């Protein structure tokens, strides 16, 4: 780690606490090393998946406080903040940040200050990697807001990433499955989490684990085994089908207005040739309108959507509505541009939906 002054360290870091409920306030060295290393691997996986490995950080061990053993790790960020804020302001970033931290990008922005948007814009402008402006969904600050300093950018990035890492370590297997941990290097994060709890199982003195400095230990020892299980991975040579994207009108027959319940019970409707289809809606702006009751809802609704699907055995699967364009004839948004779609899906192909008797579904 580069030599750094104390004030600079505090100004660019956030804490990642690992709190062990142990007898006599002692922890085995092996347990400390394995759990801290697991935390680092979780952060590395988040960095590789969401920030293209551009985050420059160090994980530093601070002296533990008296009482039950508190592993006090500081995440010190020195660069790569534009990638963090760029990710935060995409639809995919919004979903993952809220899923892992329990707070929306707007709520994070409010915690940083009302002038956050204007200050973050200044950071993104200085980045060599341009960010698509259509992806931003953060509250705007006043015109007179001052540019964010390097220290502020690093500290805010550290707070977001540390909170995401904490979410990976703390959440139940069911909650992580709902977030979706099979993208990019995220399976490595789940494996590191499993190693974390395996180390806790091996240390019989560890009775409970928490992730705050308070005497709050939400994960008891009897929950360690299920968290120490590593999920099965697909063989590396098993390539998933590519994504196709089209704009199509859907006649909704069974909606699901619970955003978090979509993976359990998807929306049901009929496509343009009146075939049954099941899909999830990932459009954050659509759900914002739902939350604020800004949609004209009818008994049977009609959507015009930009959606993606994977063609498996000649049939479309895993339909994902990326953007709701119209709802019962009311225009809500324009389609996402190709750059924004690629940021969500990676490489994809365009498909023009047909209203005739034959579509891709008949191939």
mmCIF file of C-alpha atoms in Angstrom:
data_model
loop_
_atom_site.group_PDB
_atom_site.id
_atom_site.type_symbol
_atom_site.label_atom_id
_atom_site.label_comp_id
_atom_site.label_asym_id
_atom_site.label_seq_id
_atom_site.Cartn_x
_atom_site.Cartn_y
_atom_site.Cartn_z
ATOM 1 C CA UNK A 1 0.000 0.000 0.000
ATOM 2 C CA UNK A 2 1.186 3.510 -0.814
ATOM 3 C CA UNK A 3 2.178 5.605 2.204
ATOM 4 C CA UNK A 4 -0.737 7.827 3.166
ATOM 5 C CA UNK A 5 -1.401 10.385 5.868
ATOM 6 C CA UNK A 6 -3.989 9.632 8.552
ATOM 7 C CA UNK A 7 -6.352 12.380 7.412
ATOM 8 C CA UNK A 8 -6.164 11.160 3.818
ATOM 9 C CA UNK A 9 -6.827 7.593 4.946
ATOM 10 C CA UNK A 10 -9.940 8.578 6.897
ATOM 11 C CA UNK A 11 -11.116 10.782 4.033
ATOM 12 C CA UNK A 12 -10.998 7.985 1.452
ATOM 13 C CA UNK A 13 -12.157 4.912 3.340
ATOM 14 C CA UNK A 14 -15.108 3.165 4.896
ATOM 15 C CA UNK A 15 -15.292 0.345 7.416
ATOM 16 C CA UNK A 16 -16.241 -3.259 6.765
ATOM 17 C CA UNK A 17 -16.974 -4.807 10.148
ATOM 18 C CA UNK A 18 -16.952 -8.544 10.842
ATOM 19 C CA UNK A 19 -18.204 -9.083 14.389
ATOM 20 C CA UNK A 20 -17.668 -12.477 16.034
ATOM 21 C CA UNK A 21 -19.542 -13.517 19.146
ATOM 22 C CA UNK A 22 -16.839 -15.552 20.892
ATOM 23 C CA UNK A 23 -16.034 -16.495 24.460
ATOM 24 C CA UNK A 24 -13.345 -14.455 26.263
ATOM 25 C CA UNK A 25 -13.066 -12.086 23.265
ATOM 26 C CA UNK A 26 -10.363 -14.151 21.564
ATOM 27 C CA UNK A 27 -10.349 -15.341 17.955
ATOM 28 C CA UNK A 28 -8.104 -17.897 16.304
ATOM 29 C CA UNK A 29 -5.584 -16.378 13.906
ATOM 30 C CA UNK A 30 -6.591 -18.853 11.203
ATOM 31 C CA UNK A 31 -10.241 -17.775 11.487
ATOM 32 C CA UNK A 32 -9.307 -14.103 11.276
ATOM 33 C CA UNK A 33 -7.125 -14.620 8.185
ATOM 34 C CA UNK A 34 -9.609 -16.833 6.327
ATOM 35 C CA UNK A 35 -12.605 -14.566 6.925
ATOM 36 C CA UNK A 36 -10.692 -11.393 6.023
ATOM 37 C CA UNK A 37 -9.391 -13.051 2.859
ATOM 38 C CA UNK A 38 -12.938 -14.113 1.974
ATOM 39 C CA UNK A 39 -14.102 -10.502 2.354
ATOM 40 C CA UNK A 40 -11.325 -9.369 0.007
ATOM 41 C CA UNK A 41 -12.324 -11.987 -2.583
ATOM 42 C CA UNK A 42 -15.928 -10.786 -2.440
ATOM 43 C CA UNK A 43 -14.816 -7.217 -3.184
ATOM 44 C CA UNK A 44 -12.550 -8.421 -6.002
ATOM 45 C CA UNK A 45 -15.464 -10.294 -7.594
ATOM 46 C CA UNK A 46 -17.704 -7.217 -7.364
ATOM 47 C CA UNK A 47 -14.932 -5.109 -8.901
ATOM 48 C CA UNK A 48 -14.344 -7.525 -11.791
ATOM 49 C CA UNK A 49 -18.054 -7.935 -12.559
ATOM 50 C CA UNK A 50 -19.342 -4.397 -12.194
ATOM 51 C CA UNK A 51 -16.334 -2.056 -12.499
ATOM 52 C CA UNK A 52 -14.195 -3.953 -15.043
ATOM 53 C CA UNK A 53 -11.456 -4.363 -12.452
ATOM 54 C CA UNK A 54 -10.774 -0.626 -12.406
ATOM 55 C CA UNK A 55 -11.334 -0.035 -8.674
ATOM 56 C CA UNK A 56 -8.094 0.827 -6.899
ATOM 57 C CA UNK A 57 -8.367 -0.109 -3.244
ATOM 58 C CA UNK A 58 -6.628 -1.637 -0.242
ATOM 59 C CA UNK A 59 -8.220 -3.646 2.568
ATOM 60 C CA UNK A 60 -6.503 -2.651 5.796
ATOM 61 C CA UNK A 61 -6.727 -4.257 9.240
ATOM 62 C CA UNK A 62 -7.417 -1.794 12.058
ATOM 63 C CA UNK A 63 -7.007 -2.509 15.782
ATOM 64 C CA UNK A 64 -10.069 -4.294 17.209
ATOM 65 C CA UNK A 65 -12.113 -2.639 19.904
ATOM 66 C CA UNK A 66 -12.561 -4.133 23.357
ATOM 67 C CA UNK A 67 -15.451 -6.548 23.904
ATOM 68 C CA UNK A 68 -16.581 -9.378 21.626
ATOM 69 C CA UNK A 69 -14.035 -9.751 18.845
ATOM 70 C CA UNK A 70 -14.598 -7.152 16.149
ATOM 71 C CA UNK A 71 -12.605 -7.601 12.942
ATOM 72 C CA UNK A 72 -12.266 -3.986 11.900
ATOM 73 C CA UNK A 73 -11.331 -3.747 8.214
ATOM 74 C CA UNK A 74 -10.958 -0.463 6.374
ATOM 75 C CA UNK A 75 -11.572 -0.296 2.644
ATOM 76 C CA UNK A 76 -9.305 2.495 1.398
ATOM 77 C CA UNK A 77 -10.039 3.616 -2.177
ATOM 78 C CA UNK A 78 -7.490 5.542 -4.226
ATOM 79 C CA UNK A 79 -8.958 5.434 -7.735
ATOM 80 C CA UNK A 80 -11.505 4.012 -10.169
ATOM 81 C CA UNK A 81 -14.434 5.902 -8.661
ATOM 82 C CA UNK A 82 -15.944 6.900 -12.028
ATOM 83 C CA UNK A 83 -16.662 3.229 -12.778
ATOM 84 C CA UNK A 84 -18.485 2.875 -9.442
ATOM 85 C CA UNK A 85 -20.684 5.931 -10.007
ATOM 86 C CA UNK A 86 -21.262 5.007 -13.653
ATOM 87 C CA UNK A 87 -22.472 1.573 -12.565
ATOM 88 C CA UNK A 88 -24.640 3.058 -9.822
ATOM 89 C CA UNK A 89 -26.471 5.125 -12.425
ATOM 90 C CA UNK A 90 -27.483 2.247 -14.720
ATOM 91 C CA UNK A 91 -30.618 0.123 -14.521
ATOM 92 C CA UNK A 92 -28.558 -2.980 -13.748
ATOM 93 C CA UNK A 93 -26.497 -1.104 -11.167
ATOM 94 C CA UNK A 94 -29.632 0.234 -9.538
ATOM 95 C CA UNK A 95 -31.030 -3.291 -9.162
ATOM 96 C CA UNK A 96 -27.846 -4.787 -7.712
ATOM 97 C CA UNK A 97 -27.080 -1.880 -5.397
ATOM 98 C CA UNK A 98 -30.603 -1.906 -3.980
ATOM 99 C CA UNK A 99 -30.656 -5.700 -3.783
ATOM 100 C CA UNK A 100 -27.373 -5.951 -1.869
ATOM 101 C CA UNK A 101 -27.495 -2.785 0.251
ATOM 102 C CA UNK A 102 -31.233 -2.278 0.743
ATOM 103 C CA UNK A 103 -30.947 1.305 -0.513
ATOM 104 C CA UNK A 104 -31.747 2.737 -3.941
ATOM 105 C CA UNK A 105 -29.258 4.954 -5.813
ATOM 106 C CA UNK A 106 -31.479 7.936 -4.982
ATOM 107 C CA UNK A 107 -31.265 7.088 -1.277
ATOM 108 C CA UNK A 108 -27.485 6.764 -1.521
ATOM 109 C CA UNK A 109 -27.371 10.120 -3.288
ATOM 110 C CA UNK A 110 -29.422 11.722 -0.534
ATOM 111 C CA UNK A 111 -27.087 10.321 2.099
ATOM 112 C CA UNK A 112 -24.142 11.895 0.277
ATOM 113 C CA UNK A 113 -25.856 15.278 -0.040
ATOM 114 C CA UNK A 114 -28.380 16.961 -2.305
ATOM 115 C CA UNK A 115 -25.639 18.215 -4.614
ATOM 116 C CA UNK A 116 -24.426 14.669 -5.277
ATOM 117 C CA UNK A 117 -25.532 14.494 -8.945
ATOM 118 C CA UNK A 118 -23.725 17.658 -10.005
ATOM 119 C CA UNK A 119 -20.588 16.673 -8.106
ATOM 120 C CA UNK A 120 -20.591 13.133 -9.498
ATOM 121 C CA UNK A 121 -21.032 14.490 -13.039
ATOM 122 C CA UNK A 122 -17.731 16.295 -12.587
ATOM 123 C CA UNK A 123 -16.031 13.017 -11.672
ATOM 124 C CA UNK A 124 -17.476 11.215 -14.677
ATOM 125 C CA UNK A 125 -16.403 14.007 -17.033
ATOM 126 C CA UNK A 126 -12.827 13.546 -15.890
ATOM 127 C CA UNK A 127 -12.940 9.800 -16.557
ATOM 128 C CA UNK A 128 -11.423 8.441 -19.752
ATOM 129 C CA UNK A 129 -14.413 6.097 -20.132
ATOM 130 C CA UNK A 130 -17.585 7.943 -21.194
ATOM 131 C CA UNK A 131 -20.840 7.010 -19.484
ATOM 132 C CA UNK A 132 -24.143 7.012 -21.377
ATOM 133 C CA UNK A 133 -26.201 9.879 -20.000
ATOM 134 C CA UNK A 134 -29.435 7.941 -20.621
ATOM 135 C CA UNK A 135 -28.458 5.551 -17.849
ATOM 136 C CA UNK A 136 -28.479 8.123 -15.034
ATOM 137 C CA UNK A 137 -31.270 8.005 -12.487
ATOM 138 C CA UNK A 138 -29.865 9.986 -9.557
ATOM 139 C CA UNK A 139 -31.510 13.030 -8.050
ATOM 140 C CA UNK A 140 -30.217 16.310 -9.384
ATOM 141 C CA UNK A 141 -28.395 18.794 -7.220
ATOM 142 C CA UNK A 142 -28.587 22.585 -7.293
ATOM 143 C CA UNK A 143 -26.769 24.362 -10.170
ATOM 144 C CA UNK A 144 -24.330 25.971 -7.759
ATOM 145 C CA UNK A 145 -23.080 22.620 -6.406
ATOM 146 C CA UNK A 146 -19.313 22.430 -6.113
ATOM 147 C CA UNK A 147 -17.361 19.684 -7.928
ATOM 148 C CA UNK A 148 -16.696 16.633 -5.827
ATOM 149 C CA UNK A 149 -13.177 16.316 -4.476
ATOM 150 C CA UNK A 150 -11.048 13.214 -4.994
ATOM 151 C CA UNK A 151 -11.332 12.388 -1.302
ATOM 152 C CA UNK A 152 -15.131 12.662 -1.344
ATOM 153 C CA UNK A 153 -15.388 10.500 -4.466
ATOM 154 C CA UNK A 154 -13.154 7.809 -2.973
ATOM 155 C CA UNK A 155 -14.993 7.809 0.359
ATOM 156 C CA UNK A 156 -18.423 7.589 -1.257
ATOM 157 C CA UNK A 157 -17.260 4.782 -3.569
ATOM 158 C CA UNK A 158 -15.823 2.944 -0.556
ATOM 159 C CA UNK A 159 -19.157 3.264 1.289
ATOM 160 C CA UNK A 160 -21.109 1.803 -1.633
ATOM 161 C CA UNK A 161 -18.734 -1.098 -2.345
ATOM 162 C CA UNK A 162 -18.288 -1.959 1.346
ATOM 163 C CA UNK A 163 -22.084 -2.039 1.751
ATOM 164 C CA UNK A 164 -22.413 -4.333 -1.285
ATOM 165 C CA UNK A 165 -19.727 -6.663 0.115
ATOM 166 C CA UNK A 166 -21.499 -6.714 3.457
ATOM 167 C CA UNK A 167 -24.730 -7.663 1.655
ATOM 168 C CA UNK A 168 -23.051 -10.620 -0.043
ATOM 169 C CA UNK A 169 -21.733 -11.882 3.301
ATOM 170 C CA UNK A 170 -24.839 -11.159 5.371
ATOM 171 C CA UNK A 171 -27.887 -11.984 3.251
ATOM 172 C CA UNK A 172 -29.583 -15.374 3.289
ATOM 173 C CA UNK A 173 -29.132 -17.769 0.351
ATOM 174 C CA UNK A 174 -32.710 -17.045 -0.731
ATOM 175 C CA UNK A 175 -32.098 -13.291 -0.746
ATOM 176 C CA UNK A 176 -28.920 -13.675 -2.788
ATOM 177 C CA UNK A 177 -30.707 -15.913 -5.260
ATOM 178 C CA UNK A 178 -33.330 -13.211 -5.700
ATOM 179 C CA UNK A 179 -30.615 -10.602 -6.354
ATOM 180 C CA UNK A 180 -28.962 -12.866 -8.957
ATOM 181 C CA UNK A 181 -25.399 -14.002 -8.281
ATOM 182 C CA UNK A 182 -24.646 -15.926 -11.490
ATOM 183 C CA UNK A 183 -23.358 -12.966 -13.525
ATOM 184 C CA UNK A 184 -19.704 -12.420 -14.377
ATOM 185 C CA UNK A 185 -17.414 -13.227 -11.440
ATOM 186 C CA UNK A 186 -20.232 -13.146 -8.874
ATOM 187 C CA UNK A 187 -20.114 -16.950 -8.444
ATOM 188 C CA UNK A 188 -16.589 -16.341 -7.087
ATOM 189 C CA UNK A 189 -18.117 -13.983 -4.520
ATOM 190 C CA UNK A 190 -20.594 -16.688 -3.463
ATOM 191 C CA UNK A 191 -17.748 -19.204 -3.172
ATOM 192 C CA UNK A 192 -15.762 -16.746 -1.025
ATOM 193 C CA UNK A 193 -18.807 -16.279 1.189
ATOM 194 C CA UNK A 194 -19.026 -20.082 1.558
ATOM 195 C CA UNK A 195 -15.354 -20.166 2.601
ATOM 196 C CA UNK A 196 -16.093 -17.429 5.132
ATOM 197 C CA UNK A 197 -18.744 -19.506 6.891
ATOM 198 C CA UNK A 198 -16.720 -22.710 6.555
ATOM 199 C CA UNK A 199 -13.984 -20.976 8.576
ATOM 200 C CA UNK A 200 -16.582 -20.011 11.185
ATOM 201 C CA UNK A 201 -17.772 -23.628 11.387
ATOM 202 C CA UNK A 202 -14.211 -24.827 11.950
ATOM 203 C CA UNK A 203 -13.801 -22.417 14.869
ATOM 204 C CA UNK A 204 -16.105 -23.862 17.530
ATOM 205 C CA UNK A 205 -15.743 -20.723 19.663
ATOM 206 C CA UNK A 206 -17.651 -18.619 17.119
ATOM 207 C CA UNK A 207 -21.272 -18.648 18.266
ATOM 208 C CA UNK A 208 -22.751 -15.900 16.071
ATOM 209 C CA UNK A 209 -21.645 -13.388 13.444
ATOM 210 C CA UNK A 210 -22.684 -9.808 12.720
ATOM 211 C CA UNK A 211 -21.506 -7.039 10.420
ATOM 212 C CA UNK A 212 -21.831 -3.908 12.566
ATOM 213 C CA UNK A 213 -19.803 -2.675 15.558
ATOM 214 C CA UNK A 214 -22.908 -3.075 17.718
ATOM 215 C CA UNK A 215 -23.706 -6.189 19.757
ATOM 216 C CA UNK A 216 -26.040 -7.373 17.018
ATOM 217 C CA UNK A 217 -25.390 -10.874 15.695
ATOM 218 C CA UNK A 218 -28.153 -11.789 13.225
ATOM 219 C CA UNK A 219 -26.483 -14.976 11.966
ATOM 220 C CA UNK A 220 -26.413 -17.796 14.550
ATOM 221 C CA UNK A 221 -24.122 -20.795 14.345
ATOM 222 C CA UNK A 222 -26.897 -23.104 13.139
ATOM 223 C CA UNK A 223 -27.167 -20.925 9.991
ATOM 224 C CA UNK A 224 -23.484 -21.352 9.097
ATOM 225 C CA UNK A 225 -23.814 -24.721 7.256
ATOM 226 C CA UNK A 226 -26.355 -23.550 4.662
ATOM 227 C CA UNK A 227 -24.246 -20.449 3.989
ATOM 228 C CA UNK A 228 -21.105 -22.567 3.631
ATOM 229 C CA UNK A 229 -22.605 -24.518 0.727
ATOM 230 C CA UNK A 230 -21.129 -23.622 -2.652
ATOM 231 C CA UNK A 231 -23.743 -23.662 -5.423
ATOM 232 C CA UNK A 232 -23.210 -25.889 -8.429
ATOM 233 C CA UNK A 233 -21.640 -24.125 -11.376
ATOM 234 C CA UNK A 234 -22.356 -24.667 -15.028
ATOM 235 C CA UNK A 235 -19.492 -26.251 -16.968
ATOM 236 C CA UNK A 236 -17.278 -23.532 -18.417
ATOM 237 C CA UNK A 237 -17.695 -24.908 -21.925
ATOM 238 C CA UNK A 238 -21.497 -24.628 -21.655
ATOM 239 C CA UNK A 239 -22.148 -21.320 -23.374
ATOM 240 C CA UNK A 240 -25.537 -19.745 -22.592
ATOM 241 C CA UNK A 241 -27.714 -18.741 -25.548
ATOM 242 C CA UNK A 242 -27.185 -15.239 -26.894
ATOM 243 C CA UNK A 243 -29.662 -12.457 -26.214
ATOM 244 C CA UNK A 244 -32.090 -11.072 -28.783
ATOM 245 C CA UNK A 245 -33.843 -7.743 -28.312
ATOM 246 C CA UNK A 246 -37.104 -6.575 -29.879
ATOM 247 C CA UNK A 247 -39.909 -4.088 -29.382
ATOM 248 C CA UNK A 248 -43.306 -5.719 -29.069
ATOM 249 C CA UNK A 249 -46.811 -5.141 -27.738
ATOM 250 C CA UNK A 250 -48.002 -7.416 -24.913
ATOM 251 C CA UNK A 251 -51.546 -8.061 -23.746
ATOM 252 C CA UNK A 252 -51.293 -8.635 -19.983
ATOM 253 C CA UNK A 253 -53.497 -11.379 -18.565
ATOM 254 C CA UNK A 254 -51.920 -11.743 -15.112
ATOM 255 C CA UNK A 255 -49.730 -8.946 -13.747
ATOM 256 C CA UNK A 256 -47.527 -9.078 -10.656
ATOM 257 C CA UNK A 257 -47.276 -5.688 -8.984
ATOM 258 C CA UNK A 258 -44.796 -6.952 -6.394
ATOM 259 C CA UNK A 259 -41.377 -6.104 -7.868
ATOM 260 C CA UNK A 260 -39.470 -8.429 -5.542
ATOM 261 C CA UNK A 261 -41.783 -11.384 -6.211
ATOM 262 C CA UNK A 262 -41.301 -11.503 -9.986
ATOM 263 C CA UNK A 263 -38.818 -14.375 -9.975
ATOM 264 C CA UNK A 264 -41.304 -16.465 -7.996
ATOM 265 C CA UNK A 265 -44.341 -15.503 -10.064
ATOM 266 C CA UNK A 266 -43.643 -13.775 -13.362
ATOM 267 C CA UNK A 267 -45.970 -11.543 -15.336
ATOM 268 C CA UNK A 268 -48.147 -13.437 -17.802
ATOM 269 C CA UNK A 269 -49.502 -12.145 -21.073
ATOM 270 C CA UNK A 270 -49.913 -12.780 -24.775
ATOM 271 C CA UNK A 271 -47.470 -11.635 -27.432
ATOM 272 C CA UNK A 272 -48.372 -10.064 -30.755
ATOM 273 C CA UNK A 273 -49.585 -13.376 -32.196
ATOM 274 C CA UNK A 274 -51.546 -14.103 -28.994
ATOM 275 C CA UNK A 275 -49.244 -16.774 -27.610
ATOM 276 C CA UNK A 276 -48.796 -17.080 -23.869
ATOM 277 C CA UNK A 277 -45.597 -15.493 -22.561
ATOM 278 C CA UNK A 278 -44.042 -15.063 -19.140
ATOM 279 C CA UNK A 279 -41.672 -12.223 -18.314
ATOM 280 C CA UNK A 280 -40.155 -10.000 -15.633
ATOM 281 C CA UNK A 281 -39.982 -6.205 -15.767
ATOM 282 C CA UNK A 282 -36.560 -4.780 -14.878
ATOM 283 C CA UNK A 283 -37.283 -1.148 -15.819
ATOM 284 C CA UNK A 284 -36.532 0.859 -12.657
ATOM 285 C CA UNK A 285 -38.429 3.909 -13.926
ATOM 286 C CA UNK A 286 -41.560 1.796 -14.495
ATOM 287 C CA UNK A 287 -41.453 0.540 -10.904
ATOM 288 C CA UNK A 288 -40.915 4.091 -9.700
ATOM 289 C CA UNK A 289 -44.184 5.051 -11.438
ATOM 290 C CA UNK A 290 -45.903 2.013 -9.922
ATOM 291 C CA UNK A 291 -44.738 2.990 -6.439
ATOM 292 C CA UNK A 292 -46.066 6.526 -6.867
ATOM 293 C CA UNK A 293 -49.314 5.326 -8.498
ATOM 294 C CA UNK A 294 -48.579 7.266 -11.684
ATOM 295 C CA UNK A 295 -50.004 4.653 -14.078
ATOM 296 C CA UNK A 296 -53.521 4.369 -15.471
ATOM 297 C CA UNK A 297 -54.315 0.746 -14.561
ATOM 298 C CA UNK A 298 -57.166 -1.148 -16.208
ATOM 299 C CA UNK A 299 -58.619 -4.601 -15.653
ATOM 300 C CA UNK A 300 -56.585 -5.928 -18.589
ATOM 301 C CA UNK A 301 -53.518 -3.902 -19.437
ATOM 302 C CA UNK A 302 -51.537 -3.489 -22.630
ATOM 303 C CA UNK A 303 -47.804 -2.883 -22.652
ATOM 304 C CA UNK A 304 -45.417 -1.887 -25.379
ATOM 305 C CA UNK A 305 -41.984 -2.995 -24.291
ATOM 306 C CA UNK A 306 -38.373 -3.317 -25.277
ATOM 307 C CA UNK A 307 -37.488 -6.779 -24.074
ATOM 308 C CA UNK A 308 -34.733 -9.343 -24.324
ATOM 309 C CA UNK A 309 -34.949 -13.109 -24.528
ATOM 310 C CA UNK A 310 -32.756 -16.147 -25.158
ATOM 311 C CA UNK A 311 -33.701 -18.523 -27.942
ATOM 312 C CA UNK A 312 -33.459 -22.097 -26.611
ATOM 313 C CA UNK A 313 -34.514 -25.018 -28.811
ATOM 314 C CA UNK A 314 -36.359 -22.634 -31.093
ATOM 315 C CA UNK A 315 -38.355 -21.066 -28.259
ATOM 316 C CA UNK A 316 -37.801 -17.740 -26.460
ATOM 317 C CA UNK A 317 -36.861 -18.113 -22.780
ATOM 318 C CA UNK A 318 -35.955 -15.805 -19.892
ATOM 319 C CA UNK A 319 -37.853 -12.814 -21.206
ATOM 320 C CA UNK A 320 -36.690 -9.584 -19.554
ATOM 321 C CA UNK A 321 -38.473 -6.280 -20.111
ATOM 322 C CA UNK A 322 -35.662 -3.744 -20.198
ATOM 323 C CA UNK A 323 -37.861 -0.699 -20.778
ATOM 324 C CA UNK A 324 -41.641 -0.217 -20.704
ATOM 325 C CA UNK A 325 -42.349 2.133 -23.608
ATOM 326 C CA UNK A 326 -46.137 2.457 -23.343
ATOM 327 C CA UNK A 327 -48.741 1.484 -20.749
ATOM 328 C CA UNK A 328 -52.370 1.358 -21.925
ATOM 329 C CA UNK A 329 -51.525 3.719 -24.760
ATOM 330 C CA UNK A 330 -49.694 6.267 -22.575
ATOM 331 C CA UNK A 331 -46.084 6.803 -23.604
ATOM 332 C CA UNK A 332 -43.664 6.280 -20.722
ATOM 333 C CA UNK A 333 -40.209 6.233 -22.292
ATOM 334 C CA UNK A 334 -38.098 5.877 -25.428
ATOM 335 C CA UNK A 335 -36.230 2.630 -26.157
ATOM 336 C CA UNK A 336 -32.806 2.205 -24.624
ATOM 337 C CA UNK A 337 -30.011 3.006 -27.108
ATOM 338 C CA UNK A 338 -27.727 0.161 -28.230
ATOM 339 C CA UNK A 339 -24.906 1.212 -25.867
ATOM 340 C CA UNK A 340 -27.236 0.996 -22.852
ATOM 341 C CA UNK A 341 -28.569 -2.404 -23.945
ATOM 342 C CA UNK A 342 -25.011 -3.714 -24.349
ATOM 343 C CA UNK A 343 -24.201 -2.479 -20.838
ATOM 344 C CA UNK A 344 -27.029 -4.690 -19.531
ATOM 345 C CA UNK A 345 -26.770 -7.756 -21.767
ATOM 346 C CA UNK A 346 -23.351 -7.673 -23.393
ATOM 347 C CA UNK A 347 -23.459 -8.635 -27.066
ATOM 348 C CA UNK A 348 -26.955 -9.137 -28.480
ATOM 349 C CA UNK A 349 -28.835 -9.293 -31.762
ATOM 350 C CA UNK A 350 -31.788 -7.193 -32.860
ATOM 351 C CA UNK A 351 -35.008 -9.015 -33.677
ATOM 352 C CA UNK A 352 -38.002 -7.444 -35.390
ATOM 353 C CA UNK A 353 -41.203 -8.848 -33.905
ATOM 354 C CA UNK A 354 -43.901 -9.845 -36.371
ATOM 355 C CA UNK A 355 -47.643 -9.360 -36.095
ATOM 356 C CA UNK A 356 -48.280 -12.053 -38.694
ATOM 357 C CA UNK A 357 -48.915 -15.721 -38.089
ATOM 358 C CA UNK A 358 -45.202 -16.650 -37.987
ATOM 359 C CA UNK A 359 -42.552 -15.340 -35.618
ATOM 360 C CA UNK A 360 -39.263 -16.465 -34.151
ATOM 361 C CA UNK A 361 -41.333 -18.592 -31.812
ATOM 362 C CA UNK A 362 -42.300 -20.835 -34.757
ATOM 363 C CA UNK A 363 -38.717 -21.627 -35.787
#
